[in-house]
Amino acid sequence: MEQSIEGVKIVSMREIIDPKGSVLHFFRNDDADFSAFGECYFSEVKPGVVKAWKLHQIQTQNFIVPVGKIKLVLCDLRENSKSHGLVSVIELGRPDCYSRIKIPSGIYYGFQGISKETALIVNFTDTPHDPKESTKLDQNDVKIPYVW
């Protein structure tokens, strides 16, 4: 069993199957993990493409993948974390991995499209985007012990 990174939470989401088109749950203001609304945006990733690495110093990410699939990689380099140094690899998307993942601040993350079609990621954050509070690294940066 893979060890989990402190503060990361994965919640299986409800999908109501309908032959006319499914209903996909994401977030409600009475969910245990809801803290505040900052912004919600969509990001695409094409098959085989890697978008990595990013870290937010303040903002919490809440990802869900309603279209396609991604491989999400998380790396905990927080000095005071119980999971310091851990890398976690998680598949997200439909049909078999429809889940919401909470990524707390201080965690490096990146993702790769692993479906045949372009994957769509929805990110619901607790603060509006501020480029001054985030850090980006090249996908091959040796600081992150993971090879795409």
PDB file of C-alpha atoms in Angstrom:
ATOM      1  CA  MET A   1       0.000   0.000   0.000  1.00  0.00           C
ATOM      2  CA  GLU A   2       1.362   3.393  -1.001  1.00  0.00           C
ATOM      3  CA  GLN A   3       2.023   5.828   1.814  1.00  0.00           C
ATOM      4  CA  SER A   4      -0.019   8.997   1.627  1.00  0.00           C
ATOM      5  CA  ILE A   5       1.215  12.557   1.762  1.00  0.00           C
ATOM      6  CA  GLU A   6       0.149  14.499   4.836  1.00  0.00           C
ATOM      7  CA  GLY A   7      -2.861  16.717   4.109  1.00  0.00           C
ATOM      8  CA  VAL A   8      -3.712  15.146   0.728  1.00  0.00           C
ATOM      9  CA  LYS A   9      -7.217  13.732   0.594  1.00  0.00           C
ATOM     10  CA  ILE A  10      -8.909  11.726  -2.158  1.00  0.00           C
ATOM     11  CA  VAL A  11     -12.711  11.527  -2.198  1.00  0.00           C
ATOM     12  CA  SER A  12     -14.584   9.231  -4.591  1.00  0.00           C
ATOM     13  CA  MET A  13     -17.207  11.318  -6.312  1.00  0.00           C
ATOM     14  CA  ARG A  14     -20.744  10.432  -7.270  1.00  0.00           C
ATOM     15  CA  GLU A  15     -21.512   9.925 -10.926  1.00  0.00           C
ATOM     16  CA  ILE A  16     -25.177   9.528 -11.840  1.00  0.00           C
ATOM     17  CA  ILE A  17     -25.226   7.544 -15.068  1.00  0.00           C
ATOM     18  CA  ASP A  18     -27.890   8.589 -17.542  1.00  0.00           C
ATOM     19  CA  PRO A  19     -28.061   7.404 -21.168  1.00  0.00           C
ATOM     20  CA  LYS A  20     -28.775  11.017 -22.166  1.00  0.00           C
ATOM     21  CA  GLY A  21     -25.657  12.261 -20.318  1.00  0.00           C
ATOM     22  CA  SER A  22     -24.306  11.674 -16.827  1.00  0.00           C
ATOM     23  CA  VAL A  23     -24.370  14.040 -13.844  1.00  0.00           C
ATOM     24  CA  LEU A  24     -20.954  14.416 -12.216  1.00  0.00           C
ATOM     25  CA  HIS A  25     -20.681  15.717  -8.665  1.00  0.00           C
ATOM     26  CA  PHE A  26     -17.704  17.878  -7.631  1.00  0.00           C
ATOM     27  CA  PHE A  27     -18.097  20.219  -4.645  1.00  0.00           C
ATOM     28  CA  ARG A  28     -20.777  21.547  -2.292  1.00  0.00           C
ATOM     29  CA  ASN A  29     -20.395  24.245   0.328  1.00  0.00           C
ATOM     30  CA  ASP A  30     -21.412  21.729   3.006  1.00  0.00           C
ATOM     31  CA  ASP A  31     -18.647  19.236   2.065  1.00  0.00           C
ATOM     32  CA  ALA A  32     -16.189  18.600   4.905  1.00  0.00           C
ATOM     33  CA  ASP A  33     -13.252  19.793   2.747  1.00  0.00           C
ATOM     34  CA  PHE A  34     -14.876  23.037   1.600  1.00  0.00           C
ATOM     35  CA  SER A  35     -13.180  26.030   3.198  1.00  0.00           C
ATOM     36  CA  ALA A  36     -13.655  28.984   0.834  1.00  0.00           C
ATOM     37  CA  PHE A  37     -14.193  29.807  -2.806  1.00  0.00           C
ATOM     38  CA  GLY A  38     -11.260  31.486  -4.517  1.00  0.00           C
ATOM     39  CA  GLU A  39     -11.737  30.545  -8.147  1.00  0.00           C
ATOM     40  CA  CYS A  40     -12.596  27.644 -10.397  1.00  0.00           C
ATOM     41  CA  TYR A  41     -10.878  27.030 -13.714  1.00  0.00           C
ATOM     42  CA  PHE A  42     -10.325  24.363 -16.362  1.00  0.00           C
ATOM     43  CA  SER A  43      -7.009  23.081 -17.655  1.00  0.00           C
ATOM     44  CA  GLU A  44      -6.467  20.731 -20.573  1.00  0.00           C
ATOM     45  CA  VAL A  45      -3.617  18.290 -21.021  1.00  0.00           C
ATOM     46  CA  LYS A  46      -3.080  16.467 -24.293  1.00  0.00           C
ATOM     47  CA  PRO A  47      -2.257  12.738 -24.453  1.00  0.00           C
ATOM     48  CA  GLY A  48       1.299  12.042 -23.304  1.00  0.00           C
ATOM     49  CA  VAL A  49       2.004  15.686 -22.416  1.00  0.00           C
ATOM     50  CA  VAL A  50       3.470  16.546 -18.986  1.00  0.00           C
ATOM     51  CA  LYS A  51       2.675  19.743 -17.103  1.00  0.00           C
ATOM     52  CA  ALA A  52       5.014  19.921 -14.110  1.00  0.00           C
ATOM     53  CA  TRP A  53       6.089  21.119 -11.490  1.00  0.00           C
ATOM     54  CA  LYS A  54       4.102  23.686  -9.532  1.00  0.00           C
ATOM     55  CA  LEU A  55       3.806  24.525  -5.847  1.00  0.00           C
ATOM     56  CA  HIS A  56       1.452  26.951  -4.108  1.00  0.00           C
ATOM     57  CA  GLN A  57       2.608  28.504  -0.840  1.00  0.00           C
ATOM     58  CA  ILE A  58      -0.906  29.562   0.251  1.00  0.00           C
ATOM     59  CA  GLN A  59      -3.536  28.202  -2.143  1.00  0.00           C
ATOM     60  CA  THR A  60      -5.209  24.784  -1.759  1.00  0.00           C
ATOM     61  CA  GLN A  61      -6.037  22.910  -4.996  1.00  0.00           C
ATOM     62  CA  ASN A  62      -9.061  20.637  -5.473  1.00  0.00           C
ATOM     63  CA  PHE A  63      -8.740  18.685  -8.741  1.00  0.00           C
ATOM     64  CA  ILE A  64     -11.286  16.568 -10.527  1.00  0.00           C
ATOM     65  CA  VAL A  65     -11.051  15.092 -14.044  1.00  0.00           C
ATOM     66  CA  PRO A  66     -14.473  14.780 -15.720  1.00  0.00           C
ATOM     67  CA  VAL A  67     -13.068  14.067 -19.213  1.00  0.00           C
ATOM     68  CA  GLY A  68     -10.145  11.753 -19.962  1.00  0.00           C
ATOM     69  CA  LYS A  69      -7.539  10.545 -17.480  1.00  0.00           C
ATOM     70  CA  ILE A  70      -4.368  11.910 -15.948  1.00  0.00           C
ATOM     71  CA  LYS A  71      -1.479  10.633 -13.896  1.00  0.00           C
ATOM     72  CA  LEU A  72      -1.058  13.116 -11.041  1.00  0.00           C
ATOM     73  CA  VAL A  73       2.287  13.110  -9.238  1.00  0.00           C
ATOM     74  CA  LEU A  74       2.697  14.798  -5.853  1.00  0.00           C
ATOM     75  CA  CYS A  75       5.970  15.422  -4.027  1.00  0.00           C
ATOM     76  CA  ASP A  76       6.205  16.555  -0.414  1.00  0.00           C
ATOM     77  CA  LEU A  77       9.345  18.601   0.251  1.00  0.00           C
ATOM     78  CA  ARG A  78       7.900  20.418   3.286  1.00  0.00           C
ATOM     79  CA  GLU A  79      10.597  20.310   5.984  1.00  0.00           C
ATOM     80  CA  ASN A  80       8.210  19.820   8.926  1.00  0.00           C
ATOM     81  CA  SER A  81       5.898  17.313   7.257  1.00  0.00           C
ATOM     82  CA  LYS A  82       5.500  13.739   8.497  1.00  0.00           C
ATOM     83  CA  SER A  83       5.597  12.661   4.842  1.00  0.00           C
ATOM     84  CA  HIS A  84       8.667  14.738   3.882  1.00  0.00           C
ATOM     85  CA  GLY A  85      10.355  13.269   0.793  1.00  0.00           C
ATOM     86  CA  LEU A  86       7.405  11.122  -0.292  1.00  0.00           C
ATOM     87  CA  VAL A  87       6.241  10.976  -3.894  1.00  0.00           C
ATOM     88  CA  SER A  88       2.699   9.848  -4.645  1.00  0.00           C
ATOM     89  CA  VAL A  89       1.328   8.828  -8.065  1.00  0.00           C
ATOM     90  CA  ILE A  90      -2.447   8.882  -8.524  1.00  0.00           C
ATOM     91  CA  GLU A  91      -4.675   8.257 -11.550  1.00  0.00           C
ATOM     92  CA  LEU A  92      -7.698  10.501 -11.877  1.00  0.00           C
ATOM     93  CA  GLY A  93     -10.500  10.447 -14.440  1.00  0.00           C
ATOM     94  CA  ARG A  94     -13.397   8.530 -15.795  1.00  0.00           C
ATOM     95  CA  PRO A  95     -14.731   5.929 -15.822  1.00  0.00           C
ATOM     96  CA  ASP A  96     -12.922   4.160 -12.973  1.00  0.00           C
ATOM     97  CA  CYS A  97     -11.096   6.954 -11.108  1.00  0.00           C
ATOM     98  CA  TYR A  98     -13.684   9.711 -10.769  1.00  0.00           C
ATOM     99  CA  SER A  99     -12.456  11.328  -7.558  1.00  0.00           C
ATOM    100  CA  ARG A 100     -11.688  14.744  -6.132  1.00  0.00           C
ATOM    101  CA  ILE A 101      -8.218  15.286  -4.720  1.00  0.00           C
ATOM    102  CA  LYS A 102      -7.326  17.985  -2.230  1.00  0.00           C
ATOM    103  CA  ILE A 103      -3.735  19.198  -2.573  1.00  0.00           C
ATOM    104  CA  PRO A 104      -2.681  21.396   0.335  1.00  0.00           C
ATOM    105  CA  SER A 105      -0.247  24.267  -0.056  1.00  0.00           C
ATOM    106  CA  GLY A 106       3.438  23.357   0.000  1.00  0.00           C
ATOM    107  CA  ILE A 107       3.124  20.246  -2.205  1.00  0.00           C
ATOM    108  CA  TYR A 108       4.765  20.114  -5.629  1.00  0.00           C
ATOM    109  CA  TYR A 109       2.478  18.634  -8.263  1.00  0.00           C
ATOM    110  CA  GLY A 110       2.503  17.786 -11.937  1.00  0.00           C
ATOM    111  CA  PHE A 111       0.364  15.732 -14.259  1.00  0.00           C
ATOM    112  CA  GLN A 112       0.431  13.860 -17.540  1.00  0.00           C
ATOM    113  CA  GLY A 113      -2.403  13.079 -19.939  1.00  0.00           C
ATOM    114  CA  ILE A 114      -2.774   9.289 -20.090  1.00  0.00           C
ATOM    115  CA  SER A 115      -6.023   8.914 -22.057  1.00  0.00           C
ATOM    116  CA  LYS A 116      -6.378   8.779 -25.839  1.00  0.00           C
ATOM    117  CA  GLU A 117      -8.267  12.068 -25.772  1.00  0.00           C
ATOM    118  CA  THR A 118      -7.331  15.424 -24.261  1.00  0.00           C
ATOM    119  CA  ALA A 119      -8.069  15.339 -20.525  1.00  0.00           C
ATOM    120  CA  LEU A 120      -9.963  18.139 -18.811  1.00  0.00           C
ATOM    121  CA  ILE A 121      -8.983  19.063 -15.253  1.00  0.00           C
ATOM    122  CA  VAL A 122     -11.217  21.254 -13.126  1.00  0.00           C
ATOM    123  CA  ASN A 123      -9.487  23.059 -10.270  1.00  0.00           C
ATOM    124  CA  PHE A 124     -11.498  24.604  -7.437  1.00  0.00           C
ATOM    125  CA  THR A 125      -9.237  26.715  -5.210  1.00  0.00           C
ATOM    126  CA  ASP A 126      -9.712  28.451  -1.881  1.00  0.00           C
ATOM    127  CA  THR A 127      -8.025  31.730  -2.946  1.00  0.00           C
ATOM    128  CA  PRO A 128      -7.844  33.532  -6.289  1.00  0.00           C
ATOM    129  CA  HIS A 129      -4.707  32.879  -8.338  1.00  0.00           C
ATOM    130  CA  ASP A 130      -1.726  35.043  -7.377  1.00  0.00           C
ATOM    131  CA  PRO A 131       1.489  34.317  -9.322  1.00  0.00           C
ATOM    132  CA  LYS A 132       3.536  35.720  -6.413  1.00  0.00           C
ATOM    133  CA  GLU A 133       2.547  32.816  -4.139  1.00  0.00           C
ATOM    134  CA  SER A 134       3.447  29.989  -6.514  1.00  0.00           C
ATOM    135  CA  THR A 135       6.685  28.373  -7.624  1.00  0.00           C
ATOM    136  CA  LYS A 136       7.355  26.553 -10.883  1.00  0.00           C
ATOM    137  CA  LEU A 137      10.097  24.054 -11.650  1.00  0.00           C
ATOM    138  CA  ASP A 138      11.053  22.345 -14.913  1.00  0.00           C
ATOM    139  CA  GLN A 139       9.566  18.851 -15.269  1.00  0.00           C
ATOM    140  CA  ASN A 140      13.108  17.385 -15.144  1.00  0.00           C
ATOM    141  CA  ASP A 141      14.303  19.359 -12.114  1.00  0.00           C
ATOM    142  CA  VAL A 142      16.489  17.104  -9.925  1.00  0.00           C
ATOM    143  CA  LYS A 143      14.915  18.613  -6.797  1.00  0.00           C
ATOM    144  CA  ILE A 144      11.916  16.336  -7.453  1.00  0.00           C
ATOM    145  CA  PRO A 145      12.793  12.609  -7.209  1.00  0.00           C
ATOM    146  CA  TYR A 146      10.543  11.509 -10.072  1.00  0.00           C
ATOM    147  CA  VAL A 147      11.245  10.784 -13.734  1.00  0.00           C
ATOM    148  CA  TRP A 148       8.450  11.307 -16.230  1.00  0.00           C
TER     149      TRP A 148
END
